[in-house]
């Protein structure tokens, strides 16, 4: 699996999303209050773009006439047929054991860690002798 640098953290605001393409896969990255989650952009039903879908919460009802709106901004709804998926897990709301969107690991990494690489600078030994700096070249 390839490592893809998506964007600086500040470029995807809380509640926002960003679509990226990597190795022929379209992946949508969501920012849920500073935590990042990545899902396939393809709804498993008929392939609708989840990036184009509505982000919402979940309505629960323990009895008729009593509703509770929870998990604001944690559900993505496919724009074609309104199938809903949990952004944190990729699981569908209606059949979480059998229907889900592929998840990809997403994390925040410091820029310094990303640029570490096979770059090697030429170095020379340095000695301090009394008040002089001497470089052996």
Coordinates of N, CA and C in Angstrom, one line a residue:
X1 N 0.9 -1.2 0.0 CA 0.0 0.0 0.0 C 0.9 1.2 0.0
X2 N 0.6 2.2 -0.9 CA 1.4 3.4 -1.0 C 1.0 4.4 0.1
X3 N 2.0 5.2 0.4 CA 1.7 6.3 1.4 C 1.4 7.5 0.6
X4 N 0.3 8.2 0.9 CA -0.1 9.4 0.1 C -0.2 10.6 1.1
X5 N 0.5 11.6 0.7 CA 0.4 12.9 1.5 C -0.8 13.6 0.9
X6 N -1.8 13.8 1.8 CA -3.1 14.4 1.3 C -3.1 15.9 1.3
X7 N -2.8 16.5 2.4 CA -2.8 18.0 2.5 C -2.3 18.4 3.9
X8 N -1.9 19.6 4.1 CA -1.6 20.1 5.4 C -2.9 20.0 6.2
X9 N -2.8 19.8 7.5 CA -3.9 19.6 8.4 C -4.9 20.8 8.3
X10 N -4.4 22.0 8.2 CA -5.3 23.2 8.2 C -6.1 23.3 6.9
X11 N -5.7 22.5 5.9 CA -6.4 22.6 4.6 C -7.7 21.8 4.6
X12 N -7.9 20.9 5.6 CA -9.2 20.2 5.7 C -9.8 20.6 7.0
X13 N -10.7 21.6 7.1 CA -11.2 22.1 8.3 C -12.1 21.0 9.0
X14 N -12.4 21.2 10.3 CA -13.2 20.3 11.0 C -14.6 20.2 10.3
X15 N -15.1 19.0 10.0 CA -16.3 18.8 9.3 C -16.1 18.8 7.8
X16 N -14.9 19.1 7.4 CA -14.6 19.1 5.9 C -14.2 17.8 5.4
X17 N -13.9 17.7 4.1 CA -13.5 16.5 3.4 C -12.6 16.9 2.2
X18 N -11.8 16.0 1.8 CA -11.0 16.2 0.6 C -10.9 14.9 -0.2
X19 N -11.0 15.0 -1.5 CA -11.0 13.8 -2.4 C -9.5 13.7 -2.9
X20 N -9.0 12.5 -2.9 CA -7.6 12.3 -3.4 C -7.7 11.0 -4.3
X21 N -6.8 11.0 -5.2 CA -6.7 9.8 -6.1 C -5.3 9.2 -5.9
X22 N -5.2 7.9 -5.7 CA -4.0 7.2 -5.4 C -4.0 5.8 -6.0
X23 N -3.1 5.5 -6.9 CA -3.0 4.2 -7.6 C -4.3 3.8 -8.1
X24 N -5.0 4.7 -8.8 CA -6.3 4.4 -9.4 C -7.5 4.3 -8.5
X25 N -7.3 4.6 -7.2 CA -8.4 4.5 -6.2 C -8.7 6.0 -5.8
X26 N -10.0 6.2 -5.8 CA -10.5 7.5 -5.3 C -10.8 7.4 -3.8
X27 N -10.2 8.2 -3.0 CA -10.3 8.1 -1.5 C -10.8 9.5 -1.0
X28 N -11.8 9.5 -0.1 CA -12.2 10.7 0.5 C -11.8 10.7 1.9
X29 N -11.1 11.8 2.3 CA -10.6 12.0 3.7 C -11.5 13.0 4.4
X30 N -12.0 12.6 5.6 CA -12.9 13.4 6.4 C -12.2 13.9 7.7
X31 N -12.4 15.1 8.1 CA -11.9 15.6 9.4 C -13.1 15.7 10.3
X32 N -13.1 14.8 11.3 CA -14.2 14.9 12.4 C -13.6 15.4 13.6
X33 N -13.6 16.7 13.8 CA -13.1 17.4 15.0 C -11.6 17.1 15.3
X34 N -10.8 17.1 14.2 CA -9.4 16.9 14.4 C -8.9 15.5 14.2
X35 N -9.9 14.5 14.1 CA -9.5 13.1 13.8 C -9.8 12.9 12.3
X36 N -8.9 12.2 11.6 CA -9.0 12.0 10.2 C -9.4 10.6 9.9
X37 N -10.3 10.4 8.9 CA -10.8 9.1 8.5 C -10.8 9.1 7.0
X38 N -10.4 8.0 6.4 CA -10.4 7.9 4.9 C -11.2 6.7 4.5
X39 N -12.1 6.9 3.5 CA -13.0 5.9 3.0 C -12.9 5.9 1.5
X40 N -13.2 4.7 0.9 CA -13.3 4.7 -0.6 C -14.4 5.6 -1.0
X41 N -14.2 6.3 -2.1 CA -15.2 7.3 -2.6 C -16.4 6.6 -3.3
X42 N -16.3 5.3 -3.3 CA -17.3 4.5 -4.1 C -18.3 3.8 -3.1
X43 N -19.6 4.1 -3.3 CA -20.6 3.5 -2.5 C -20.7 2.0 -3.0
X44 N -20.8 1.0 -2.1 CA -20.9 -0.4 -2.5 C -22.2 -0.8 -3.2
X45 N -23.2 0.1 -3.1 CA -24.4 -0.2 -3.8 C -24.3 -0.2 -5.3
X46 N -24.1 1.0 -5.8 CA -24.0 1.2 -7.3 C -22.9 2.1 -7.7
X47 N -22.0 2.4 -6.8 CA -20.8 3.2 -7.1 C -20.9 4.7 -7.0
X48 N -21.9 5.2 -6.4 CA -22.0 6.7 -6.3 C -20.8 7.3 -5.5
X49 N -20.5 8.5 -5.8 CA -19.4 9.2 -5.1 C -19.8 9.7 -3.7
X50 N -19.2 9.1 -2.7 CA -19.5 9.5 -1.3 C -19.0 10.9 -1.0
X51 N -18.0 11.3 -1.7 CA -17.5 12.7 -1.5 C -18.6 13.7 -1.9
X52 N -19.4 13.4 -2.8 CA -20.5 14.3 -3.2 C -21.8 14.1 -2.3
X53 N -21.7 13.2 -1.3 CA -22.8 13.0 -0.5 C -23.0 14.0 0.7
X54 N -24.1 13.9 1.3 CA -24.4 14.7 2.4 C -23.9 14.2 3.7
X55 N -23.2 15.0 4.5 CA -22.7 14.6 5.8 C -23.8 15.0 6.8
X56 N -24.2 14.0 7.7 CA -25.3 14.3 8.6 C -25.0 13.5 9.9
X57 N -26.0 13.5 10.8 CA -25.9 12.7 12.0 C -26.9 11.6 11.9
X58 N -27.3 11.1 13.1 CA -28.2 10.0 13.1 C -29.4 10.3 14.0
X59 N -30.6 10.0 13.5 CA -31.8 10.2 14.3 C -32.2 8.9 15.0
X60 N -32.3 9.0 16.3 CA -32.7 7.8 17.1 C -34.1 8.1 17.7
X61 N -34.9 7.0 17.9 CA -36.2 7.1 18.5 C -36.5 5.9 19.4
X62 N -36.6 6.1 20.7 CA -36.9 5.0 21.6 C -38.4 4.7 21.7
X63 N -39.2 5.7 21.3 CA -40.7 5.6 21.3 C -41.2 6.5 20.3
X64 N -42.5 6.3 19.8 CA -43.1 7.2 18.8 C -43.2 8.6 19.3
X65 N -42.8 9.6 18.4 CA -42.9 11.0 18.8 C -41.7 11.5 19.5
X66 N -40.8 10.7 19.9 CA -39.6 11.1 20.7 C -38.4 10.9 19.8
X67 N -37.7 11.9 19.4 CA -36.6 11.8 18.5 C -35.3 12.4 19.1
X68 N -34.2 11.8 18.9 CA -32.9 12.3 19.4 C -31.9 12.3 18.2
X69 N -31.4 13.5 17.9 CA -30.4 13.6 16.8 C -29.0 13.5 17.5
X70 N -28.3 12.5 17.1 CA -26.9 12.3 17.7 C -25.9 12.1 16.6
X71 N -24.6 12.1 17.0 CA -23.5 11.8 16.1 C -23.5 12.8 14.9
X72 N -23.7 14.1 15.2 CA -23.7 15.1 14.2 C -22.4 15.1 13.4
X73 N -22.5 15.1 12.1 CA -21.4 15.1 11.2 C -20.6 13.8 11.1
X74 N -21.1 12.7 11.5 CA -20.4 11.4 11.5 C -20.9 10.4 10.5
X75 N -22.0 10.8 9.8 CA -22.5 9.8 8.8 C -22.4 10.5 7.4
X76 N -22.1 9.7 6.4 CA -22.1 10.1 5.0 C -23.2 9.4 4.3
X77 N -23.9 10.1 3.5 CA -25.1 9.6 2.7 C -24.7 9.6 1.2
X78 N -24.8 8.5 0.6 CA -24.6 8.4 -0.9 C -25.6 9.3 -1.6
X79 N -25.1 10.1 -2.5 CA -26.1 11.0 -3.2 C -27.0 10.4 -4.1
X80 N -26.8 9.1 -4.5 CA -27.6 8.5 -5.5 C -28.9 7.8 -4.9
X81 N -28.7 7.0 -3.9 CA -29.8 6.3 -3.3 C -29.9 6.4 -1.8
X82 N -29.1 7.3 -1.2 CA -29.1 7.7 0.2 C -28.7 6.6 1.2
X83 N -27.9 5.7 0.7 CA -27.4 4.7 1.7 C -26.5 5.4 2.6
X84 N -26.5 5.1 3.9 CA -25.8 5.9 4.9 C -24.6 5.0 5.5
X85 N -23.5 5.6 5.7 CA -22.3 4.9 6.3 C -21.7 5.8 7.4
X86 N -21.2 5.0 8.4 CA -20.5 5.7 9.5 C -19.1 6.0 9.0
X87 N -18.8 7.3 9.1 CA -17.5 7.8 8.6 C -16.3 7.2 9.4
X88 N -16.5 7.0 10.7 CA -15.5 6.4 11.6 C -15.2 5.0 11.3
X89 N -16.1 4.2 10.8 CA -15.9 2.7 10.7 C -16.1 2.3 9.2
X90 N -16.8 3.0 8.4 CA -17.1 2.6 7.1 C -18.3 1.7 7.0
X91 N -18.9 1.3 8.1 CA -20.1 0.4 8.1 C -21.4 1.1 7.8
X92 N -22.2 0.4 7.1 CA -23.5 0.9 6.8 C -24.4 0.9 8.0
X93 N -25.4 1.8 8.0 CA -26.3 1.9 9.1 C -27.3 0.8 9.1
X94 N -27.7 0.4 7.9 CA -28.8 -0.6 7.8 C -28.3 -2.0 8.0
X95 N -27.1 -2.4 7.6 CA -26.6 -3.7 7.7 C -25.1 -3.7 7.9
X96 N -24.7 -3.3 9.1 CA -23.2 -3.0 9.4 C -22.3 -4.3 9.3
X97 N -22.9 -5.5 9.4 CA -22.1 -6.7 9.3 C -21.7 -7.1 7.9
X98 N -22.6 -6.7 7.0 CA -22.4 -7.2 5.6 C -22.1 -6.1 4.6
X99 N -22.6 -4.9 4.9 CA -22.4 -3.8 3.9 C -21.5 -2.7 4.5
X100 N -20.4 -2.4 3.9 CA -19.5 -1.4 4.4 C -18.7 -0.8 3.3
X101 N -18.1 0.4 3.5 CA -17.2 1.0 2.6 C -15.8 0.7 3.0
X102 N -14.9 0.5 2.1 CA -13.5 0.2 2.4 C -12.9 1.4 3.2
X103 N -12.3 1.1 4.3 CA -11.5 2.1 5.0 C -10.1 2.1 4.7
X104 N -9.4 3.2 4.9 CA -8.0 3.3 4.7 C -7.4 3.9 6.0
X105 N -6.3 3.5 6.5 CA -5.7 4.2 7.7 C -5.3 5.6 7.3
X106 N -5.7 6.5 8.2 CA -5.3 7.9 8.1 C -4.8 8.4 9.4
X107 N -3.7 9.2 9.3 CA -3.1 9.8 10.5 C -2.4 11.1 10.2
X108 N -2.2 11.9 11.2 CA -1.5 13.1 11.1 C 0.0 12.8 11.4
X109 N 0.9 13.3 10.5 CA 2.3 13.1 10.6 C 3.0 14.4 10.5
X110 N 4.0 14.6 11.2 CA 4.8 15.9 11.1 C 5.5 16.0 9.8
X111 N 5.6 17.2 9.3 CA 6.3 17.4 8.0 C 7.7 16.9 8.0
X112 N 8.4 17.1 9.2 CA 9.8 16.7 9.3 C 9.9 15.1 9.0
X113 N 8.9 14.4 9.5 CA 9.0 12.9 9.3 C 8.7 12.6 7.8
X114 N 8.0 13.4 7.1 CA 7.7 13.1 5.7 C 8.9 13.3 4.8
X115 N 9.7 14.3 5.2 CA 10.8 14.6 4.3 C 12.1 13.9 4.6
X116 N 12.1 13.1 5.7 CA 13.2 12.3 6.0 C 13.4 11.3 4.8
X117 N 14.6 11.1 4.4 CA 14.8 10.3 3.2 C 16.2 9.9 3.0
X118 N 16.5 9.5 1.8 CA 17.9 9.0 1.5 C 18.8 10.2 1.3
X119 N 18.5 11.4 1.7 CA 19.4 12.5 1.5 C 20.5 12.5 2.5
X120 N 21.7 12.6 2.0 CA 22.9 12.6 2.9 C 23.8 13.7 2.5
X121 N 24.1 14.6 3.4 CA 25.0 15.7 3.2 C 26.4 15.2 3.4
X122 N 27.3 15.8 2.6 CA 28.7 15.5 2.8 C 29.2 16.2 4.1
X123 N 29.9 15.4 4.9 CA 30.3 16.0 6.2 C 31.9 15.9 6.3
X124 N 32.4 16.7 7.2 CA 33.9 16.6 7.4 C 34.1 16.6 8.9
X125 N 35.1 15.9 9.4 CA 35.4 15.9 10.9 C 35.9 17.3 11.3
X126 N 35.4 17.8 12.4 CA 35.8 19.1 13.0 C 36.5 18.9 14.3
X127 N 37.6 19.6 14.6 CA 38.3 19.6 15.9 C 38.5 21.0 16.4
X128 N 38.3 21.2 17.7 CA 38.6 22.5 18.3 C 40.0 22.4 19.0
X129 N 41.0 23.2 18.6 CA 42.3 23.2 19.1 C 42.6 24.6 19.7
X130 N 42.6 24.8 20.9 CA 42.8 26.1 21.6 C 41.7 27.0 21.1
X131 N 42.0 28.1 20.4 CA 41.0 29.1 20.0 C 40.7 29.0 18.5
X132 N 41.1 27.9 17.9 CA 40.9 27.8 16.5 C 40.0 26.6 16.1
X133 N 39.2 26.8 15.1 CA 38.4 25.7 14.6 C 39.1 25.2 13.3
X134 N 39.4 23.9 13.3 CA 40.1 23.3 12.2 C 39.2 22.3 11.5
X135 N 39.1 22.3 10.2 CA 38.3 21.4 9.5 C 39.3 20.5 8.7
X136 N 39.2 19.2 8.8 CA 40.0 18.3 8.0 C 39.3 18.0 6.7
X137 N 39.8 18.5 5.6 CA 39.1 18.3 4.4 C 39.9 17.5 3.4

